[in-house]
Each structure stands twice: as structure tokens, then as C-alpha cells.
Short mmCIF file of C-alpha atoms in Angstrom, two decimals:
data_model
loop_
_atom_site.label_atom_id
_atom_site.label_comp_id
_atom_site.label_asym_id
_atom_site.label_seq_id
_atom_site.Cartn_x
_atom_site.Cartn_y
_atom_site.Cartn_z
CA UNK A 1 43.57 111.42 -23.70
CA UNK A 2 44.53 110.01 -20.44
CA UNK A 3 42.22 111.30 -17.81
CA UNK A 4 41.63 110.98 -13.93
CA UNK A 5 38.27 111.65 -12.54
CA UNK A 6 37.93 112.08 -8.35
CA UNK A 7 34.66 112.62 -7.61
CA UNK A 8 32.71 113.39 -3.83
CA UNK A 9 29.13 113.22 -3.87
CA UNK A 10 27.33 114.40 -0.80
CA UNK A 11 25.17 111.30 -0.08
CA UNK A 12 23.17 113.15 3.16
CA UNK A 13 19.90 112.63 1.02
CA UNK A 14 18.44 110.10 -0.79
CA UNK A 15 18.99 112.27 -3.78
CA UNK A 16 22.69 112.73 -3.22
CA UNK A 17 22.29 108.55 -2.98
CA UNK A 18 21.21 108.41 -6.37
CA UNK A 19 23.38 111.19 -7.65
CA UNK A 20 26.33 108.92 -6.43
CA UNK A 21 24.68 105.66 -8.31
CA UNK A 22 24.58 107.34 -11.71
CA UNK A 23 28.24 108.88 -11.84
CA UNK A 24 29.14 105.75 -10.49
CA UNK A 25 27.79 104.22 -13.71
CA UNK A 26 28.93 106.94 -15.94
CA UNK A 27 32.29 106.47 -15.04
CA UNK A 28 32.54 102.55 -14.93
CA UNK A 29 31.41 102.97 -18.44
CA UNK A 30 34.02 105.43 -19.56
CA UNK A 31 37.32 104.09 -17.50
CA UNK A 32 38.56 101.84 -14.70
CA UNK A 33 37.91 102.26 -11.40
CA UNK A 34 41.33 102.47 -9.23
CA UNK A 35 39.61 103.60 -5.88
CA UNK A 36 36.19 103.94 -4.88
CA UNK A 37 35.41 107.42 -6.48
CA UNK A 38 38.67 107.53 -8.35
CA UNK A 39 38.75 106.41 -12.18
CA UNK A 40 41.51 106.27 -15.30
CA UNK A 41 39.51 106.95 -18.31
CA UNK A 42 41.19 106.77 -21.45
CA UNK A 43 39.10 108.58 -24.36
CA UNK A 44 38.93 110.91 -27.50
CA UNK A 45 37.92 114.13 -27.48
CA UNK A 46 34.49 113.81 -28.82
CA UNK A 47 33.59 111.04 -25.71
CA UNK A 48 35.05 113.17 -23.52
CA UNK A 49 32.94 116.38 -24.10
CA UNK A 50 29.37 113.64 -24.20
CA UNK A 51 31.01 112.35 -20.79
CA UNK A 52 31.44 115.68 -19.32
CA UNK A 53 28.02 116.76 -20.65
CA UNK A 54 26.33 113.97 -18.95
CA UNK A 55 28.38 114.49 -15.59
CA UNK A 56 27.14 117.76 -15.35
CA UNK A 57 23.37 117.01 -15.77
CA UNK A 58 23.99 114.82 -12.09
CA UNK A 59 26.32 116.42 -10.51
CA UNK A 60 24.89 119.11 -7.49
CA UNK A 61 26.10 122.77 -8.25
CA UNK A 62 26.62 123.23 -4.41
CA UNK A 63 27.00 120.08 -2.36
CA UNK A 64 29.00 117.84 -4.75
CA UNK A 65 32.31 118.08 -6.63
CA UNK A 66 33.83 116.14 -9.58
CA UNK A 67 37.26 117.06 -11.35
CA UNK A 68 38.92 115.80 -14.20
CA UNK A 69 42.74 115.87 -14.91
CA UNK A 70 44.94 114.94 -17.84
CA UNK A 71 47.50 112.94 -16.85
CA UNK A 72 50.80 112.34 -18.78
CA UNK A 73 50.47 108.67 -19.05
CA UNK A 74 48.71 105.72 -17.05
CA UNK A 75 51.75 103.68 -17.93
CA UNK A 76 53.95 101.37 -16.02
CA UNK A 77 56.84 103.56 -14.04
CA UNK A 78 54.19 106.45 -14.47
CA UNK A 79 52.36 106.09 -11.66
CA UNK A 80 52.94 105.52 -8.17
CA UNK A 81 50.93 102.83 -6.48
CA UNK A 82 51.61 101.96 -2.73
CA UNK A 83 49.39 99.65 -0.73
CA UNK A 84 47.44 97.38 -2.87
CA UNK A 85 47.35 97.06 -6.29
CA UNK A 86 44.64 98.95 -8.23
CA UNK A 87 45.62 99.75 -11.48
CA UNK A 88 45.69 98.57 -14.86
CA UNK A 89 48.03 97.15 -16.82
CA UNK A 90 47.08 98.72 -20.28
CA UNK A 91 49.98 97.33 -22.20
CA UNK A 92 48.79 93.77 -21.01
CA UNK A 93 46.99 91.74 -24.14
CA UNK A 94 43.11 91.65 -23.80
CA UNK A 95 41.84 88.35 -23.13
CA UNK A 96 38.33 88.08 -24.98
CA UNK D 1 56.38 118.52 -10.68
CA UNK D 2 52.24 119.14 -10.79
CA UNK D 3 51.13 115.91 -8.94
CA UNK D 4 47.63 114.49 -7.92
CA UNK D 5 47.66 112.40 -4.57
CA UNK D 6 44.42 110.21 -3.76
CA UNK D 7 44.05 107.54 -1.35
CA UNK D 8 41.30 105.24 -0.36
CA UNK D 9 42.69 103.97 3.62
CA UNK D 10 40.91 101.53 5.48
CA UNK D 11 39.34 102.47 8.71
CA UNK D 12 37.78 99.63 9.95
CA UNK D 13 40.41 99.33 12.97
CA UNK D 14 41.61 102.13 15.34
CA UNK D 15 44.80 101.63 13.36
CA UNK D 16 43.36 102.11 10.05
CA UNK D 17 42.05 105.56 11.44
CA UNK D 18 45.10 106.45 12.72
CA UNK D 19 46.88 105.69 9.20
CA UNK D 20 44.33 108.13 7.65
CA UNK D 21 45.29 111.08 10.13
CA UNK D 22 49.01 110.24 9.50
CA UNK D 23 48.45 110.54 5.40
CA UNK D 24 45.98 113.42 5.80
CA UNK D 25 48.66 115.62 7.38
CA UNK D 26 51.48 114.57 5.00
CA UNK D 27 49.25 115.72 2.22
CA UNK D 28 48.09 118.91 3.78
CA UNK D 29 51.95 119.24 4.41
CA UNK D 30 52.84 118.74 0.42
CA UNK D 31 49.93 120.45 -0.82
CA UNK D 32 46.16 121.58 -1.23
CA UNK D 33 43.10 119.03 -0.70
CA UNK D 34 40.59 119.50 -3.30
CA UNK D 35 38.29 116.62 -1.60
CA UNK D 36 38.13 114.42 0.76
CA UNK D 37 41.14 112.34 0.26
CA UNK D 38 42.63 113.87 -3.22
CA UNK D 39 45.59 116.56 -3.13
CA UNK D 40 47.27 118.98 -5.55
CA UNK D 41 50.89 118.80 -5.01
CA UNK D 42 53.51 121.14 -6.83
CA UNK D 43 56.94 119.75 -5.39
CA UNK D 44 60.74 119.55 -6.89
CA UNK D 45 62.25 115.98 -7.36
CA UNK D 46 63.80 115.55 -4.13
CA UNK D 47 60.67 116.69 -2.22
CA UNK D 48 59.05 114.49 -4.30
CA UNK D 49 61.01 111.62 -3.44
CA UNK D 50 61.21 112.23 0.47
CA UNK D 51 57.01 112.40 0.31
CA UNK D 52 56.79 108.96 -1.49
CA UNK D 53 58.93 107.36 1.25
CA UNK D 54 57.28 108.96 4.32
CA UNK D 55 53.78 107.93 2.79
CA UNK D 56 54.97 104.47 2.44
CA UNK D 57 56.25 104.26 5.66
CA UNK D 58 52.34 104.88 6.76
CA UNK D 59 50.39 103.01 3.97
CA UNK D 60 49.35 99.30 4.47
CA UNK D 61 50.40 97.13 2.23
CA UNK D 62 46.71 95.32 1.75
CA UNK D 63 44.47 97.67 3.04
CA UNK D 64 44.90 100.61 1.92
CA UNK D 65 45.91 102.19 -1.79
CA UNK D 66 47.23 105.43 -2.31
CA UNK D 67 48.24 106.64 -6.00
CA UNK D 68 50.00 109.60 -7.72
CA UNK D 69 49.55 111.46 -10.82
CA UNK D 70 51.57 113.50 -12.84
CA UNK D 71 49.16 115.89 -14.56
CA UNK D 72 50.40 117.95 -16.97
CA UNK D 73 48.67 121.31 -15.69
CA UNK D 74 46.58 122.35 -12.52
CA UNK D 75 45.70 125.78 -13.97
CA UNK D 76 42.37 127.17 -15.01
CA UNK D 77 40.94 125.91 -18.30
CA UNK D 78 43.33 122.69 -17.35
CA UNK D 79 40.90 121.09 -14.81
CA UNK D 80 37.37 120.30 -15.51
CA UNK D 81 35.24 121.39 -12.51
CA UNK D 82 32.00 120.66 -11.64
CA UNK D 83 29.75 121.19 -8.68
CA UNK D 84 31.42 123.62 -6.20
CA UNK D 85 34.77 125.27 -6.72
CA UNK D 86 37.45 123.83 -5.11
CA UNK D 87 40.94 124.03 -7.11
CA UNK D 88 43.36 127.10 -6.09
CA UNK D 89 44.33 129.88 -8.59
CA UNK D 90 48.07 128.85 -8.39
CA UNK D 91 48.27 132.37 -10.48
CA UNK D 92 46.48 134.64 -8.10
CA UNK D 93 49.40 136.43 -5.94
CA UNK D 94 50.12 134.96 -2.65
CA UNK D 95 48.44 137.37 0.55
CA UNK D 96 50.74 136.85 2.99
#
């Protein structure tokens, strides 16, 4: 599954702070960051429900707000991309 | 076309501010902001098109990064949610 996660974190408390760190984290290590609280995850359905799961333990049922779409494809062509580049190229060989 | 517009713009300069107003209103114009700086857009081709070339006219070319989505559905059960509600009912009838 291709997914995009936009997240705002109210960060008018120290708690709100540390709210932001952790889904920060979480989401660095599920996808790629294209923006600062923007990510592409790419993941199977049994990561995704364990990533929701932990989003929800952080995220504040009143002041904060995270959403996750499925998007048709990451690809090349597939999305557009003005200003800088951000995103990855996923067809690209991994270098190890 | 169900669309997802977000944008990180620099404001460091009075310029970069002013870029953020300009993008702001073409995405309130196109469609509904679910945070800070990410939209839901429904738009036809051409509208499409003529949206992508205004915002380019606006976005700079190092500083800033805007990117859109094609999601495959905005409805409910479509878009995970948490924290406060923010997405529109895009079934609910239209109060005019």
C-alpha cells in the first residue's frame, strides 16, 4: 500500500513537544519524509494497522491531527513536485 | 480527480511570506484545508491543469516544495483520522 501521512501536532506545551518527537520517529521508521510533517510510507497491511495503533497512543484527541491517505502510486509522472525536489525515486537501485 | 495538495514554503523573507498567502488562497480556491498547509481537492482535468500552472507561477524553485497526490478516495472509512476531525463528508448534502 502506498500511503501519505500529514500530520500537525500542537507543540504549545512541552508535551505537544514530545508528542511531535515520537511521530516524528514513528514515521521516519515507516516511510520517507517529503516535507517536514509530510511522509510516503510504503507498507503491508499488517504494518500498517501496528503503525496506526502506535500513532494513536501519541497523538492528542483534541489539539492534534494526523491523516493517512492511499495514494495510487508514488511513481515517477504520478506525482507532482514543484519547487525543490523531495521525493523518492523508488524505481532507482538501492545502493547498500 | 480526488487530489491531496501539501506544501512546506519558506518564510524566512517578506517574500517567502507573501508566497505562502499567494498558495494559501489558491488552495482555499481549489478546495478544503484539512491542516495547516494540506488540501483536499476534487477538480476535472482542465481545472486541474490551470491550478498546477498558477501554483508554479508562485512556488520557488529552491525554497519551497509543494506536492500533489492522487488518492484514490477522500470518503469516510477511506481516510484514517486521528486526533480531531477535520475531513468533510463530501456525501452530506450541500446547505446552501
Amino acid at each position: 500500500m502506498n500511503l501519505l501521512v500529514a500530520y500537525d501536532i500542537s507543540t504549545e506545551t512541552k508535551a505537544g513537544e514530545k508528542r511531535l518527537r515520537r511521530v516524528a520517529r514513528l514515521c521516519v521508521a515507516h516511510g520517507h519524509r517529503v516535507q517536514d510533517s509530510v511522509f510516503e510510507c510504503r507498507l503491508d497491511e499488517v504494518t500498517f494497522v501496528e503503525f496506526v495503533r502506535q500513532l494513536s497512543e501519541v497523538i492528542h484527541p483534541i489539539e492534534d491531527n494526523l491523516r493517512i491517505y492511499r495514494v495510487s502510486d508514488f511513481g515517477p509522472g504520478k506525482v507532482v513536485n514543484l519547487g525543490k525536489q523531495v521525493g523518492v525515486d523508488y524505481d532507482a537501485p538501492m545502493i547498500l
